[in-house]
PDB file of C-alpha atoms in Angstrom:
ATOM      1  CA  MET A 254      24.194   4.571 -59.669  1.00 52.00           C
ATOM      2  CA  ASN A 255      22.814   1.213 -60.745  1.00 51.00           C
ATOM      3  CA  THR A 256      19.277   0.093 -60.103  1.00 49.00           C
ATOM      4  CA  ALA A 257      20.211  -2.598 -57.569  1.00 48.00           C
ATOM      5  CA  PHE A 258      22.197  -0.132 -55.454  1.00 43.00           C
ATOM      6  CA  LYS A 259      19.329   2.365 -55.502  1.00 43.00           C
ATOM      7  CA  ALA A 260      16.978  -0.367 -54.356  1.00 46.00           C
ATOM      8  CA  SER A 261      19.312  -1.238 -51.476  1.00 45.00           C
ATOM      9  CA  ILE A 262      19.427   2.374 -50.308  1.00 42.00           C
ATOM     10  CA  ALA A 263      15.646   2.634 -50.517  1.00 43.00           C
ATOM     11  CA  THR A 264      15.249  -0.495 -48.444  1.00 42.00           C
ATOM     12  CA  LEU A 265      17.692   0.739 -45.805  1.00 41.00           C
ATOM     13  CA  SER A 266      15.962   4.113 -45.675  1.00 42.00           C
ATOM     14  CA  ALA A 267      12.585   2.502 -45.256  1.00 42.00           C
ATOM     15  CA  GLY A 268      13.960   0.264 -42.544  1.00 42.00           C
ATOM     16  CA  GLY A 269      15.409   3.237 -40.688  1.00 42.00           C
ATOM     17  CA  THR A 270      12.115   5.056 -40.818  1.00 39.00           C
ATOM     18  CA  ALA A 271      10.288   2.005 -39.579  1.00 42.00           C
ATOM     19  CA  ALA A 272      12.780   1.577 -36.765  1.00 45.00           C
ATOM     20  CA  ALA A 273      12.458   5.206 -35.811  1.00 44.00           C
ATOM     21  CA  GLY A 274       8.681   4.972 -35.958  1.00 44.00           C
ATOM     22  CA  GLY A 275       8.781   1.826 -33.884  1.00 45.00           C
ATOM     23  CA  TYR A 276      10.930   3.515 -31.243  1.00 46.00           C
ATOM     24  CA  ALA A 277       8.625   6.517 -31.150  1.00 47.00           C
ATOM     25  CA  TRP A 278       5.647   4.225 -30.596  1.00 41.00           C
ATOM     26  CA  HIS A 279       7.510   2.330 -27.883  1.00 62.00           C
ATOM     27  CA  SER A 280       8.525   5.516 -26.084  1.00 64.00           C
ATOM     28  CA  SER A 281       4.931   6.677 -25.963  1.00 69.00           C
ATOM     29  CA  GLN A 282       4.098   3.618 -23.890  1.00 87.00           C
ATOM     30  CA  LEU A 283       6.631   4.412 -21.171  1.00 96.00           C
ATOM     31  CA  SER A 284       5.489   5.727 -17.803  1.00 98.00           C
ATOM     32  CA  LYS A 285       7.352   6.994 -14.774  1.00 98.00           C
ATOM     33  CA  LEU A 286       7.483   4.538 -11.905  1.00 99.00           C
ATOM     34  CA  SER A 287       5.963   7.164  -9.620  1.00 98.00           C
ATOM     35  CA  ASP A 288       2.955   7.503 -11.949  1.00 98.00           C
ATOM     36  CA  LEU A 289       2.459   3.750 -12.114  1.00 98.00           C
ATOM     37  CA  ILE A 290       2.600   3.494  -8.331  1.00 98.00           C
ATOM     38  CA  ALA A 291       0.135   6.374  -8.005  1.00 97.00           C
ATOM     39  CA  SER A 292      -2.395   4.389 -10.025  1.00 96.00           C
ATOM     40  CA  ASP A 293      -1.773   1.163  -8.100  1.00 96.00           C
ATOM     41  CA  SER A 294      -4.658   0.457  -5.728  1.00 94.00           C
ATOM     42  CA  GLU A 295      -2.542  -1.631  -3.353  1.00 95.00           C
ATOM     43  CA  VAL A 296       0.289   0.703  -2.360  1.00 98.00           C
ATOM     44  CA  THR A 297       1.428   4.281  -1.965  1.00 98.00           C
ATOM     45  CA  GLN A 298       4.945   5.520  -2.682  1.00 98.00           C
ATOM     46  CA  LEU A 299       7.295   6.187   0.206  1.00 99.00           C
ATOM     47  CA  THR A 300       8.516   9.767   0.515  1.00 98.00           C
ATOM     48  CA  MET A 301      11.076  11.558   2.631  1.00 98.00           C
ATOM     49  CA  GLU A 302       8.209  12.327   5.024  1.00 98.00           C
ATOM     50  CA  SER A 303       7.254   8.652   5.430  1.00 98.00           C
ATOM     51  CA  SER A 304       7.685   7.142   8.865  1.00 98.00           C
ATOM     52  CA  THR A 305      10.907   5.550  10.047  1.00 98.00           C
ATOM     53  CA  GLU A 306       9.014   2.278  10.476  1.00 98.00           C
ATOM     54  CA  ASP A 307       7.789   2.284   6.887  1.00 98.00           C
ATOM     55  CA  TRP A 308      11.315   2.879   5.601  1.00 99.00           C
ATOM     56  CA  LYS A 309      12.654   0.240   7.959  1.00 99.00           C
ATOM     57  CA  ASP A 310      10.266  -2.340   6.480  1.00 98.00           C
ATOM     58  CA  ALA A 311      11.266  -1.373   2.941  1.00 99.00           C
ATOM     59  CA  TRP A 312      14.968  -1.575   3.778  1.00 99.00           C
ATOM     60  CA  LYS A 313      14.524  -4.993   5.356  1.00 98.00           C
ATOM     61  CA  GLU A 314      12.824  -6.225   2.199  1.00 98.00           C
ATOM     62  CA  TYR A 315      15.520  -4.715  -0.027  1.00 99.00           C
ATOM     63  CA  LYS A 316      18.288  -6.487   1.902  1.00 98.00           C
ATOM     64  CA  THR A 317      16.782  -9.899   1.129  1.00 98.00           C
ATOM     65  CA  LYS A 318      17.988  -9.448  -2.464  1.00 97.00           C
ATOM     66  CA  ASN A 319      21.584  -8.617  -1.534  1.00 95.00           C
ATOM     67  CA  ASN A 320      21.827  -5.105  -2.917  1.00 98.00           C
ATOM     68  CA  LEU A 321      20.306  -5.708  -6.345  1.00 98.00           C
ATOM     69  CA  TRP A 322      20.387  -1.981  -7.096  1.00 98.00           C
ATOM     70  CA  LYS A 323      24.103  -1.770  -6.249  1.00 98.00           C
ATOM     71  CA  LEU A 324      23.790   0.842  -3.524  1.00 98.00           C
ATOM     72  CA  SER A 325      27.305   2.241  -3.110  1.00 97.00           C
ATOM     73  CA  ASP A 326      27.379   2.237   0.714  1.00 98.00           C
ATOM     74  CA  TYR A 327      25.432  -0.993   1.152  1.00 98.00           C
ATOM     75  CA  GLU A 328      28.237  -2.777   2.999  1.00 98.00           C
ATOM     76  CA  THR A 329      28.369   0.058   5.524  1.00 98.00           C
ATOM     77  CA  HIS A 330      24.654  -0.101   6.306  1.00 98.00           C
ATOM     78  CA  LYS A 331      23.536  -3.663   5.610  1.00 98.00           C
ATOM     79  CA  SER A 332      23.666  -4.671   9.282  1.00 98.00           C
ATOM     80  CA  GLU A 333      21.488  -1.712  10.317  1.00 98.00           C
ATOM     81  CA  ASP A 334      17.718  -1.898  10.756  1.00 98.00           C
ATOM     82  CA  THR A 335      17.098   1.735   9.890  1.00 98.00           C
ATOM     83  CA  ALA A 336      17.087   2.635   6.206  1.00 99.00           C
ATOM     84  CA  PRO A 337      20.080   4.813   5.269  1.00 99.00           C
ATOM     85  CA  GLN A 338      19.534   8.132   3.548  1.00 99.00           C
ATOM     86  CA  SER A 339      21.247   6.770   0.443  1.00 98.00           C
ATOM     87  CA  PHE A 340      18.519   4.142   0.079  1.00 99.00           C
ATOM     88  CA  LYS A 341      15.782   6.759   0.420  1.00 99.00           C
ATOM     89  CA  ASN A 342      17.536   8.922  -2.164  1.00 99.00           C
ATOM     90  CA  LEU A 343      17.788   5.963  -4.507  1.00 98.00           C
ATOM     91  CA  CYS A 344      14.061   5.310  -4.230  1.00 99.00           C
ATOM     92  CA  LEU A 345      13.364   8.950  -5.031  1.00 98.00           C
ATOM     93  CA  SER A 346      15.709   8.792  -8.024  1.00 98.00           C
ATOM     94  CA  LYS A 347      14.160   5.546  -9.267  1.00 98.00           C
ATOM     95  CA  SER A 348      10.690   7.077  -9.122  1.00 98.00           C
ATOM     96  CA  HIS A 349      11.555   9.238 -12.144  1.00 98.00           C
ATOM     97  CA  GLU A 350      12.659   6.309 -14.299  1.00 98.00           C
ATOM     98  CA  LYS A 351      10.348   5.197 -17.094  1.00 98.00           C
ATOM     99  CA  VAL A 352       9.264   1.646 -17.832  1.00 98.00           C
ATOM    100  CA  LYS A 353       6.697  -0.022 -20.042  1.00 96.00           C
ATOM    101  CA  GLY A 354       3.813  -1.189 -17.891  1.00 96.00           C
ATOM    102  CA  THR A 355       3.861  -3.016 -14.601  1.00 97.00           C
ATOM    103  CA  GLN A 356       4.743  -6.543 -15.665  1.00 96.00           C
ATOM    104  CA  ASN A 357       8.488  -6.139 -15.334  1.00 97.00           C
ATOM    105  CA  ASP A 358      11.124  -6.418 -12.619  1.00 98.00           C
ATOM    106  CA  ASP A 359      11.808  -2.675 -12.548  1.00 98.00           C
ATOM    107  CA  PHE A 360       8.264  -1.894 -11.495  1.00 98.00           C
ATOM    108  CA  GLN A 361       7.829  -4.890  -9.220  1.00 98.00           C
ATOM    109  CA  ASN A 362      11.066  -4.162  -7.348  1.00 98.00           C
ATOM    110  CA  PHE A 363      10.182  -0.490  -6.971  1.00 99.00           C
ATOM    111  CA  LYS A 364       6.790  -1.500  -5.621  1.00 98.00           C
ATOM    112  CA  LYS A 365       8.359  -3.856  -3.069  1.00 98.00           C
ATOM    113  CA  TRP A 366      11.155  -1.560  -1.910  1.00 99.00           C
ATOM    114  CA  CYS A 367       9.894   1.993  -2.320  1.00 99.00           C
ATOM    115  CA  SER A 368       6.233   1.834  -1.362  1.00 98.00           C
ATOM    116  CA  ARG A 369       3.960   0.638   1.419  1.00 98.00           C
ATOM    117  CA  LYS A 370       0.448  -0.742   1.696  1.00 98.00           C
ATOM    118  CA  PHE A 371      -2.411   1.578   2.581  1.00 98.00           C
ATOM    119  CA  THR A 372      -3.761   1.645   6.102  1.00 98.00           C
ATOM    120  CA  ILE A 373      -7.402   0.733   6.583  1.00 99.00           C
ATOM    121  CA  SER A 374      -8.209   4.343   7.492  1.00 98.00           C
ATOM    122  CA  GLU A 375      -6.577   5.583   4.269  1.00 98.00           C
ATOM    123  CA  LEU A 376      -8.599   3.157   2.161  1.00 98.00           C
ATOM    124  CA  MET A 377     -11.765   4.321   3.881  1.00 98.00           C
ATOM    125  CA  GLN A 378     -10.868   7.959   3.404  1.00 97.00           C
ATOM    126  CA  GLN A 379     -10.471   7.316  -0.332  1.00 96.00           C
ATOM    127  CA  GLN A 380     -14.124   6.266  -0.454  1.00 96.00           C
ATOM    128  CA  GLY A 381     -15.419   8.993   1.815  1.00 98.00           C
ATOM    129  CA  ILE A 382     -16.234   6.611   4.665  1.00 98.00           C
ATOM    130  CA  THR A 383     -16.344   8.245   8.104  1.00 98.00           C
ATOM    131  CA  LEU A 384     -14.287   6.396  10.692  1.00 98.00           C
ATOM    132  CA  LEU A 385     -15.512   6.925  14.236  1.00 99.00           C
ATOM    133  CA  ASN A 386     -13.110   8.277  16.851  1.00 97.00           C
ATOM    134  CA  LYS A 387     -13.212   9.321  20.486  1.00 96.00           C
ATOM    135  CA  GLN A 388     -14.643  12.703  19.548  1.00 97.00           C
ATOM    136  CA  SER A 389     -17.556  11.123  17.659  1.00 98.00           C
ATOM    137  CA  ALA A 390     -21.024  11.434  19.166  1.00 98.00           C
ATOM    138  CA  GLU A 391     -22.286   8.622  21.380  1.00 97.00           C
ATOM    139  CA  GLY A 392     -25.279   8.361  19.058  1.00 97.00           C
ATOM    140  CA  ASP A 393     -22.915   7.365  16.250  1.00 98.00           C
ATOM    141  CA  TRP A 394     -21.050   4.861  18.390  1.00 98.00           C
ATOM    142  CA  LYS A 395     -24.123   3.024  19.701  1.00 98.00           C
ATOM    143  CA  PRO A 396     -25.191   1.327  16.428  1.00 98.00           C
ATOM    144  CA  ALA A 397     -21.576   0.387  15.671  1.00 98.00           C
ATOM    145  CA  TRP A 398     -21.192  -1.136  19.125  1.00 99.00           C
ATOM    146  CA  LYS A 399     -24.474  -3.035  18.721  1.00 98.00           C
ATOM    147  CA  LYS A 400     -23.209  -4.541  15.458  1.00 98.00           C
ATOM    148  CA  TYR A 401     -20.064  -5.625  17.245  1.00 99.00           C
ATOM    149  CA  LYS A 402     -21.932  -7.223  20.146  1.00 98.00           C
ATOM    150  CA  ASP A 403     -24.417  -8.968  17.829  1.00 98.00           C
ATOM    151  CA  ASN A 404     -21.765 -10.441  15.574  1.00 98.00           C
ATOM    152  CA  PRO A 405     -21.633 -14.270  15.800  1.00 98.00           C
ATOM    153  CA  LEU A 406     -17.961 -14.012  16.751  1.00 98.00           C
ATOM    154  CA  ASN A 407     -19.050 -12.340  19.971  1.00 98.00           C
ATOM    155  CA  LYS A 408     -21.983 -14.597  20.764  1.00 98.00           C
ATOM    156  CA  GLN A 409     -22.358 -17.939  22.477  1.00 96.00           C
ATOM    157  CA  ASN A 410     -25.875 -19.072  21.710  1.00 93.00           C
ATOM    158  CA  SER A 411     -27.946 -16.013  22.622  1.00 92.00           C
ATOM    159  CA  ASN A 412     -25.513 -14.702  25.212  1.00 96.00           C
ATOM    160  CA  ALA A 413     -22.313 -12.717  25.003  1.00 97.00           C
ATOM    161  CA  ALA A 414     -19.261 -14.881  24.438  1.00 98.00           C
ATOM    162  CA  ALA A 415     -16.712 -15.173  27.226  1.00 97.00           C
ATOM    163  CA  LYS A 416     -14.131 -13.538  24.962  1.00 97.00           C
ATOM    164  CA  ASP A 417     -14.810 -11.057  22.152  1.00 98.00           C
ATOM    165  CA  ALA A 418     -13.272 -11.020  18.673  1.00 98.00           C
ATOM    166  CA  TRP A 419     -10.904  -8.128  19.379  1.00 98.00           C
ATOM    167  CA  GLU A 420     -10.222  -9.190  22.953  1.00 98.00           C
ATOM    168  CA  THR A 421     -11.054  -5.845  24.525  1.00 98.00           C
ATOM    169  CA  SER A 422      -9.902  -5.814  28.124  1.00 96.00           C
ATOM    170  CA  ASP A 423     -13.287  -4.747  29.560  1.00 98.00           C
ATOM    171  CA  TRP A 424     -15.546  -6.925  27.408  1.00 98.00           C
ATOM    172  CA  THR A 425     -17.014  -8.815  30.361  1.00 97.00           C
ATOM    173  CA  SER A 426     -18.171  -5.658  32.113  1.00 97.00           C
ATOM    174  CA  GLN A 427     -19.170  -3.739  28.982  1.00 97.00           C
ATOM    175  CA  ASN A 428     -20.993  -6.242  26.769  1.00 97.00           C
ATOM    176  CA  SER A 429     -24.320  -5.461  28.446  1.00 97.00           C
ATOM    177  CA  GLN A 430     -23.953  -1.707  27.883  1.00 98.00           C
ATOM    178  CA  ASP A 431     -25.591   0.247  25.048  1.00 97.00           C
ATOM    179  CA  ALA A 432     -22.515   2.330  24.322  1.00 97.00           C
ATOM    180  CA  PRO A 433     -18.885   1.229  24.044  1.00 98.00           C
ATOM    181  CA  SER A 434     -16.140   2.194  26.448  1.00 96.00           C
ATOM    182  CA  ASP A 435     -12.920   3.907  25.441  1.00 97.00           C
ATOM    183  CA  LYS A 436     -11.262   0.478  25.342  1.00 98.00           C
ATOM    184  CA  PHE A 437     -13.326  -0.498  22.314  1.00 98.00           C
ATOM    185  CA  LYS A 438     -12.787   2.897  20.697  1.00 98.00           C
ATOM    186  CA  ASP A 439      -9.055   2.415  21.172  1.00 98.00           C
ATOM    187  CA  LYS A 440      -9.349  -0.935  19.395  1.00 98.00           C
ATOM    188  CA  CYS A 441     -11.060   0.738  16.462  1.00 99.00           C
ATOM    189  CA  GLU A 442      -8.240   3.253  16.206  1.00 98.00           C
ATOM    190  CA  GLU A 443      -5.604   0.525  16.514  1.00 98.00           C
ATOM    191  CA  LYS A 444      -7.205  -1.656  13.838  1.00 99.00           C
ATOM    192  CA  SER A 445      -7.686   1.284  11.472  1.00 99.00           C
ATOM    193  CA  LYS A 446      -3.912   1.778  11.359  1.00 98.00           C
ATOM    194  CA  ILE A 447      -3.244  -1.743  10.102  1.00 98.00           C
ATOM    195  CA  LYS A 448      -1.856  -1.897   6.553  1.00 98.00           C
ATOM    196  CA  VAL A 449      -3.723  -4.189   4.171  1.00 98.00           C
ATOM    197  CA  VAL A 450      -3.457  -5.117   0.493  1.00 94.00           C
ATOM    198  CA  ASN A 451      -7.058  -4.285  -0.367  1.00 95.00           C
ATOM    199  CA  ARG A 452     -10.618  -3.947   0.896  1.00 97.00           C
ATOM    200  CA  ASP A 453     -11.154  -7.708   0.870  1.00 97.00           C
ATOM    201  CA  HIS A 454      -9.012  -8.075   3.978  1.00 97.00           C
ATOM    202  CA  GLU A 455     -11.011  -9.412   6.922  1.00 98.00           C
ATOM    203  CA  THR A 456      -9.854  -6.680   9.315  1.00 98.00           C
ATOM    204  CA  TYR A 457     -10.904  -4.004   6.817  1.00 99.00           C
ATOM    205  CA  LYS A 458     -14.387  -5.511   6.716  1.00 98.00           C
ATOM    206  CA  GLN A 459     -14.546  -5.636  10.502  1.00 99.00           C
ATOM    207  CA  VAL A 460     -13.517  -2.002  10.922  1.00 99.00           C
ATOM    208  CA  LEU A 461     -16.021  -1.009   8.239  1.00 99.00           C
ATOM    209  CA  ASP A 462     -18.794  -2.830  10.075  1.00 98.00           C
ATOM    210  CA  TRP A 463     -17.921  -1.948  13.655  1.00 99.00           C
ATOM    211  CA  CYS A 464     -16.132   1.408  13.611  1.00 99.00           C
ATOM    212  CA  THR A 465     -17.833   3.625  11.024  1.00 98.00           C
ATOM    213  CA  LYS A 466     -20.904   5.813  10.741  1.00 95.00           C
TER     214      LYS A 466
END
C-alpha cells in the first residue's frame, strides 16, 4: 500500500470519527418537546384530561395553518369546532419527539397547538400566593376589598366612582361597606380563571392586589 493511499485512509478515518463525535455532541443537545414545554413559563402542555374548551382553542389555531402536520382525517374534521381524538393523539405523540432548543418551528408549533396559557390562579399557586374564595374569612376579605375601593380606578375625587373597574352589579350599594358582597367575590373567582401569558398582565396584577391574602 503506497504512502499516499495510506494517508487518504487516515484522513477518511479521522473524518468519520469527527463526524461521529459531532453527531454525538449534537444528540446530547436534543430535548423532548414535553420537557421543553414543562420548563416554559408561559404555557402548560395539553393532556387527555384537559378541558374541551382548551382543546377547541388549540384545534382552531391548528386549522389556520391548513393541516401542516398532515393529520390523516383532517378533511373529515376540519369543519368541526371540537378537536378530534386524532389531533389529541398527535399532540401526545409529538410530545415525545426531540428537538434542539426552542428556536425552531417544531417547538413553536407544538407550543401553539398542543399547550395553553396558565390561568392567573395557577400562576399564583406556583408562587404560593393564597387566592381568596367564598370560604375565606371576612377578616381576610376586608383589606382586599379596601384596596379595591381605594384604587384610583374606583374613585372620583374623594368619592366612590359611579362605576367600578370590574363593573360589579352591586357596586353602588356596596361601596360604602367594609366587607365585600358575594358579587365581588364572584368577580375574583372569574378573573382568576383568565389565561394570561405572564405575571405582567394587568388582570394578574389586579387579582394579586384585590383578591389575595
